[in-house]
Amino acid sequence: MEYRRSKQRDTILTFLKNTRIHPTADWIYLELKKKIPNISLGTVYRNLQVLEEMGEIQKIPGENTFRYEAKIDPHYHLICEKCGTMVDFEMPHYELINKDAEKMSAFKIARHRIDFYGICSKCQNKSK
Ligand SMILES: [Zn+2]
Ligand SMILES: [Zn+2]
């Protein structure tokens, strides 16, 4: 499918490429509103969906909402249970897990995701 170039979509993509926080659609909306006052939440959602279909970004299921990021190669995440921070975790990606899972299931495995939960260093320092 062909998509018409859109300035707002480009802005959203640039924004996602420049942040590491894995923001939600609401957060992206509030940030962009500072630059583009007439942007609507619906527009943000629509553009995020198109960017995802184009393979430019990925949508990550979160606790009660989705988060978005422009890093599309497989990687793991660290999530703080106190402040909700989600960061990329640069540990080796275990492709072999897919093979193991395939042996143990009737699935043709395409990919896997791992989220590690714990307390981030900022929150650890706060409680000291
Ligand atoms: Zn934290
Ligand atoms: Zn990530």
JSON list of C-alpha atoms and ligand atoms in Angstrom, two decimals:
[
{"chain": "A", "resi": 1, "resn": "MET", "atom": "CA", "xyz": [0.00, 0.00, 0.00]},
{"chain": "A", "resi": 2, "resn": "GLU", "atom": "CA", "xyz": [1.22, 3.45, -0.90]},
{"chain": "A", "resi": 3, "resn": "TYR", "atom": "CA", "xyz": [1.05, 6.22, 1.62]},
{"chain": "A", "resi": 4, "resn": "ARG", "atom": "CA", "xyz": [1.03, 9.87, 0.84]},
{"chain": "A", "resi": 5, "resn": "ARG", "atom": "CA", "xyz": [3.85, 11.71, 2.55]},
{"chain": "A", "resi": 6, "resn": "SER", "atom": "CA", "xyz": [2.55, 13.56, 5.53]},
{"chain": "A", "resi": 7, "resn": "LYS", "atom": "CA", "xyz": [4.32, 16.24, 7.48]},
{"chain": "A", "resi": 8, "resn": "GLN", "atom": "CA", "xyz": [2.67, 15.26, 10.74]},
{"chain": "A", "resi": 9, "resn": "ARG", "atom": "CA", "xyz": [3.63, 11.64, 10.22]},
{"chain": "A", "resi": 10, "resn": "ASP", "atom": "CA", "xyz": [7.24, 12.66, 9.53]},
{"chain": "A", "resi": 11, "resn": "THR", "atom": "CA", "xyz": [7.20, 14.73, 12.72]},
{"chain": "A", "resi": 12, "resn": "ILE", "atom": "CA", "xyz": [5.94, 11.77, 14.74]},
{"chain": "A", "resi": 13, "resn": "LEU", "atom": "CA", "xyz": [8.59, 9.47, 13.26]},
{"chain": "A", "resi": 14, "resn": "THR", "atom": "CA", "xyz": [11.38, 11.97, 13.92]},
{"chain": "A", "resi": 15, "resn": "PHE", "atom": "CA", "xyz": [10.09, 12.40, 17.43]},
{"chain": "A", "resi": 16, "resn": "LEU", "atom": "CA", "xyz": [10.14, 8.64, 18.06]},
{"chain": "A", "resi": 17, "resn": "LYS", "atom": "CA", "xyz": [13.62, 8.32, 16.57]},
{"chain": "A", "resi": 18, "resn": "ASN", "atom": "CA", "xyz": [14.89, 10.93, 18.99]},
{"chain": "A", "resi": 19, "resn": "THR", "atom": "CA", "xyz": [13.48, 9.53, 22.18]},
{"chain": "A", "resi": 20, "resn": "ARG", "atom": "CA", "xyz": [14.39, 6.45, 24.15]},
{"chain": "A", "resi": 21, "resn": "ILE", "atom": "CA", "xyz": [11.46, 6.45, 26.55]},
{"chain": "A", "resi": 22, "resn": "HIS", "atom": "CA", "xyz": [9.04, 4.27, 24.56]},
{"chain": "A", "resi": 23, "resn": "PRO", "atom": "CA", "xyz": [6.20, 6.78, 24.86]},
{"chain": "A", "resi": 24, "resn": "THR", "atom": "CA", "xyz": [2.46, 6.14, 24.77]},
{"chain": "A", "resi": 25, "resn": "ALA", "atom": "CA", "xyz": [0.23, 7.76, 22.13]},
{"chain": "A", "resi": 26, "resn": "ASP", "atom": "CA", "xyz": [-1.10, 10.19, 24.77]},
{"chain": "A", "resi": 27, "resn": "TRP", "atom": "CA", "xyz": [2.40, 11.28, 25.67]},
{"chain": "A", "resi": 28, "resn": "ILE", "atom": "CA", "xyz": [3.38, 11.76, 22.02]},
{"chain": "A", "resi": 29, "resn": "TYR", "atom": "CA", "xyz": [0.20, 13.78, 21.51]},
{"chain": "A", "resi": 30, "resn": "LEU", "atom": "CA", "xyz": [0.92, 16.11, 24.45]},
{"chain": "A", "resi": 31, "resn": "GLU", "atom": "CA", "xyz": [4.52, 16.66, 23.34]},
{"chain": "A", "resi": 32, "resn": "LEU", "atom": "CA", "xyz": [3.63, 17.33, 19.70]},
{"chain": "A", "resi": 33, "resn": "LYS", "atom": "CA", "xyz": [0.83, 19.68, 20.70]},
{"chain": "A", "resi": 34, "resn": "LYS", "atom": "CA", "xyz": [3.52, 22.07, 21.93]},
{"chain": "A", "resi": 35, "resn": "LYS", "atom": "CA", "xyz": [4.82, 22.32, 18.35]},
{"chain": "A", "resi": 36, "resn": "ILE", "atom": "CA", "xyz": [1.63, 21.67, 16.39]},
{"chain": "A", "resi": 37, "resn": "PRO", "atom": "CA", "xyz": [-1.20, 23.18, 18.46]},
{"chain": "A", "resi": 38, "resn": "ASN", "atom": "CA", "xyz": [-3.98, 21.96, 16.15]},
{"chain": "A", "resi": 39, "resn": "ILE", "atom": "CA", "xyz": [-2.95, 18.30, 16.11]},
{"chain": "A", "resi": 40, "resn": "SER", "atom": "CA", "xyz": [-5.55, 15.86, 17.44]},
{"chain": "A", "resi": 41, "resn": "LEU", "atom": "CA", "xyz": [-5.14, 12.64, 19.37]},
{"chain": "A", "resi": 42, "resn": "GLY", "atom": "CA", "xyz": [-6.97, 10.84, 16.56]},
{"chain": "A", "resi": 43, "resn": "THR", "atom": "CA", "xyz": [-4.38, 12.06, 14.06]},
{"chain": "A", "resi": 44, "resn": "VAL", "atom": "CA", "xyz": [-1.58, 10.81, 16.28]},
{"chain": "A", "resi": 45, "resn": "TYR", "atom": "CA", "xyz": [-3.21, 7.37, 16.56]},
{"chain": "A", "resi": 46, "resn": "ARG", "atom": "CA", "xyz": [-3.84, 7.17, 12.82]},
{"chain": "A", "resi": 47, "resn": "ASN", "atom": "CA", "xyz": [-0.27, 8.13, 11.96]},
{"chain": "A", "resi": 48, "resn": "LEU", "atom": "CA", "xyz": [1.16, 5.69, 14.50]},
{"chain": "A", "resi": 49, "resn": "GLN", "atom": "CA", "xyz": [-0.87, 2.94, 12.90]},
{"chain": "A", "resi": 50, "resn": "VAL", "atom": "CA", "xyz": [0.37, 3.86, 9.40]},
{"chain": "A", "resi": 51, "resn": "LEU", "atom": "CA", "xyz": [3.99, 4.04, 10.61]},
{"chain": "A", "resi": 52, "resn": "GLU", "atom": "CA", "xyz": [3.58, 0.61, 12.16]},
{"chain": "A", "resi": 53, "resn": "GLU", "atom": "CA", "xyz": [2.16, -0.80, 8.91]},
{"chain": "A", "resi": 54, "resn": "MET", "atom": "CA", "xyz": [5.10, 0.74, 7.05]},
{"chain": "A", "resi": 55, "resn": "GLY", "atom": "CA", "xyz": [7.48, -1.07, 9.40]},
{"chain": "A", "resi": 56, "resn": "GLU", "atom": "CA", "xyz": [9.00, 2.20, 10.61]},
{"chain": "A", "resi": 57, "resn": "ILE", "atom": "CA", "xyz": [8.01, 1.77, 14.24]},
{"chain": "A", "resi": 58, "resn": "GLN", "atom": "CA", "xyz": [6.80, -0.96, 16.52]},
{"chain": "A", "resi": 59, "resn": "LYS", "atom": "CA", "xyz": [3.96, -1.05, 18.97]},
{"chain": "A", "resi": 60, "resn": "ILE", "atom": "CA", "xyz": [4.67, -2.67, 22.33]},
{"chain": "A", "resi": 61, "resn": "PRO", "atom": "CA", "xyz": [1.80, -3.91, 24.48]},
{"chain": "A", "resi": 62, "resn": "GLY", "atom": "CA", "xyz": [2.12, -2.33, 27.93]},
{"chain": "A", "resi": 63, "resn": "GLU", "atom": "CA", "xyz": [0.26, -2.70, 31.21]},
{"chain": "A", "resi": 64, "resn": "ASN", "atom": "CA", "xyz": [-2.88, -0.87, 30.15]},
{"chain": "A", "resi": 65, "resn": "THR", "atom": "CA", "xyz": [-1.82, 0.95, 27.01]},
{"chain": "A", "resi": 66, "resn": "PHE", "atom": "CA", "xyz": [0.52, 0.63, 24.07]},
{"chain": "A", "resi": 67, "resn": "ARG", "atom": "CA", "xyz": [3.96, 2.15, 23.81]},
{"chain": "A", "resi": 68, "resn": "TYR", "atom": "CA", "xyz": [5.75, 3.00, 20.59]},
{"chain": "A", "resi": 69, "resn": "GLU", "atom": "CA", "xyz": [9.35, 3.05, 19.45]},
{"chain": "A", "resi": 70, "resn": "ALA", "atom": "CA", "xyz": [11.32, 3.53, 16.25]},
{"chain": "A", "resi": 71, "resn": "LYS", "atom": "CA", "xyz": [13.89, 0.85, 17.13]},
{"chain": "A", "resi": 72, "resn": "ILE", "atom": "CA", "xyz": [12.52, -2.07, 15.15]},
{"chain": "A", "resi": 73, "resn": "ASP", "atom": "CA", "xyz": [15.26, -4.69, 15.41]},
{"chain": "A", "resi": 74, "resn": "PRO", "atom": "CA", "xyz": [14.56, -7.35, 18.06]},
{"chain": "A", "resi": 75, "resn": "HIS", "atom": "CA", "xyz": [15.63, -6.30, 21.55]},
{"chain": "A", "resi": 76, "resn": "TYR", "atom": "CA", "xyz": [14.64, -6.76, 25.17]},
{"chain": "A", "resi": 77, "resn": "HIS", "atom": "CA", "xyz": [13.37, -4.24, 27.66]},
{"chain": "A", "resi": 78, "resn": "LEU", "atom": "CA", "xyz": [13.85, -3.34, 31.30]},
{"chain": "A", "resi": 79, "resn": "ILE", "atom": "CA", "xyz": [10.73, -2.00, 32.99]},
{"chain": "A", "resi": 80, "resn": "CYS", "atom": "CA", "xyz": [10.70, -0.30, 36.39]},
{"chain": "A", "resi": 81, "resn": "GLU", "atom": "CA", "xyz": [7.78, -1.43, 38.56]},
{"chain": "A", "resi": 82, "resn": "LYS", "atom": "CA", "xyz": [7.90, 1.81, 40.54]},
{"chain": "A", "resi": 83, "resn": "CYS", "atom": "CA", "xyz": [8.03, 4.58, 37.95]},
{"chain": "A", "resi": 84, "resn": "GLY", "atom": "CA", "xyz": [7.08, 2.64, 34.81]},
{"chain": "A", "resi": 85, "resn": "THR", "atom": "CA", "xyz": [10.26, 3.58, 32.94]},
{"chain": "A", "resi": 86, "resn": "MET", "atom": "CA", "xyz": [10.93, 1.29, 29.99]},
{"chain": "A", "resi": 87, "resn": "VAL", "atom": "CA", "xyz": [14.45, 1.18, 28.54]},
{"chain": "A", "resi": 88, "resn": "ASP", "atom": "CA", "xyz": [16.16, -0.89, 25.87]},
{"chain": "A", "resi": 89, "resn": "PHE", "atom": "CA", "xyz": [18.22, -3.69, 27.29]},
{"chain": "A", "resi": 90, "resn": "GLU", "atom": "CA", "xyz": [21.32, -4.36, 25.24]},
{"chain": "A", "resi": 91, "resn": "MET", "atom": "CA", "xyz": [21.75, -8.01, 26.03]},
{"chain": "A", "resi": 92, "resn": "PRO", "atom": "CA", "xyz": [22.19, -10.62, 23.29]},
{"chain": "A", "resi": 93, "resn": "HIS", "atom": "CA", "xyz": [19.00, -11.63, 21.60]},
{"chain": "A", "resi": 94, "resn": "TYR", "atom": "CA", "xyz": [18.44, -15.38, 21.89]},
{"chain": "A", "resi": 95, "resn": "GLU", "atom": "CA", "xyz": [17.28, -16.56, 18.51]},
{"chain": "A", "resi": 96, "resn": "LEU", "atom": "CA", "xyz": [17.53, -20.18, 19.70]},
{"chain": "A", "resi": 97, "resn": "ILE", "atom": "CA", "xyz": [14.55, -19.71, 22.00]},
{"chain": "A", "resi": 98, "resn": "ASN", "atom": "CA", "xyz": [12.39, -19.58, 18.90]},
{"chain": "A", "resi": 99, "resn": "LYS", "atom": "CA", "xyz": [13.62, -23.02, 17.84]},
{"chain": "A", "resi": 100, "resn": "ASP", "atom": "CA", "xyz": [13.03, -24.46, 21.31]},
{"chain": "A", "resi": 101, "resn": "ALA", "atom": "CA", "xyz": [9.55, -22.99, 21.45]},
{"chain": "A", "resi": 102, "resn": "GLU", "atom": "CA", "xyz": [8.83, -24.42, 18.03]},
{"chain": "A", "resi": 103, "resn": "LYS", "atom": "CA", "xyz": [9.84, -27.91, 19.19]},
{"chain": "A", "resi": 104, "resn": "MET", "atom": "CA", "xyz": [7.59, -27.63, 22.23]},
{"chain": "A", "resi": 105, "resn": "SER", "atom": "CA", "xyz": [4.55, -26.25, 20.44]},
{"chain": "A", "resi": 106, "resn": "ALA", "atom": "CA", "xyz": [2.57, -26.66, 17.27]},
{"chain": "A", "resi": 107, "resn": "PHE", "atom": "CA", "xyz": [3.52, -23.10, 16.37]},
{"chain": "A", "resi": 108, "resn": "LYS", "atom": "CA", "xyz": [5.71, -21.79, 13.62]},
{"chain": "A", "resi": 109, "resn": "ILE", "atom": "CA", "xyz": [7.53, -19.22, 15.76]},
{"chain": "A", "resi": 110, "resn": "ALA", "atom": "CA", "xyz": [8.30, -15.89, 14.15]},
{"chain": "A", "resi": 111, "resn": "ARG", "atom": "CA", "xyz": [9.63, -13.87, 17.10]},
{"chain": "A", "resi": 112, "resn": "HIS", "atom": "CA", "xyz": [9.61, -13.48, 20.85]},
{"chain": "A", "resi": 113, "resn": "ARG", "atom": "CA", "xyz": [9.65, -10.66, 23.34]},
{"chain": "A", "resi": 114, "resn": "ILE", "atom": "CA", "xyz": [11.17, -10.50, 26.81]},
{"chain": "A", "resi": 115, "resn": "ASP", "atom": "CA", "xyz": [10.50, -7.79, 29.36]},
{"chain": "A", "resi": 116, "resn": "PHE", "atom": "CA", "xyz": [12.50, -7.76, 32.56]},
{"chain": "A", "resi": 117, "resn": "TYR", "atom": "CA", "xyz": [10.73, -6.17, 35.53]},
{"chain": "A", "resi": 118, "resn": "GLY", "atom": "CA", "xyz": [12.43, -4.67, 38.53]},
{"chain": "A", "resi": 119, "resn": "ILE", "atom": "CA", "xyz": [13.40, -1.37, 40.15]},
{"chain": "A", "resi": 120, "resn": "CYS", "atom": "CA", "xyz": [15.45, 1.13, 38.15]},
{"chain": "A", "resi": 121, "resn": "SER", "atom": "CA", "xyz": [18.58, 2.72, 39.63]},
{"chain": "A", "resi": 122, "resn": "LYS", "atom": "CA", "xyz": [16.83, 6.10, 40.11]},
{"chain": "A", "resi": 123, "resn": "CYS", "atom": "CA", "xyz": [14.05, 4.50, 42.17]},
{"chain": "A", "resi": 124, "resn": "GLN", "atom": "CA", "xyz": [16.57, 2.40, 44.12]},
{"chain": "A", "resi": 125, "resn": "ASN", "atom": "CA", "xyz": [18.41, 5.57, 45.14]},
{"chain": "A", "resi": 126, "resn": "LYS", "atom": "CA", "xyz": [15.19, 7.30, 46.17]},
{"chain": "A", "resi": 127, "resn": "SER", "atom": "CA", "xyz": [14.32, 4.58, 48.69]},
{"chain": "A", "resi": 128, "resn": "LYS", "atom": "CA", "xyz": [17.74, 4.70, 50.36]},
{"chain": "B", "resi": 1, "resn": "ZN", "atom": "ZN", "xyz": [11.98, 3.62, 38.43]},
{"chain": "B", "resi": 2, "resn": "ZN", "atom": "ZN", "xyz": [12.88, -0.66, 22.87]}
]
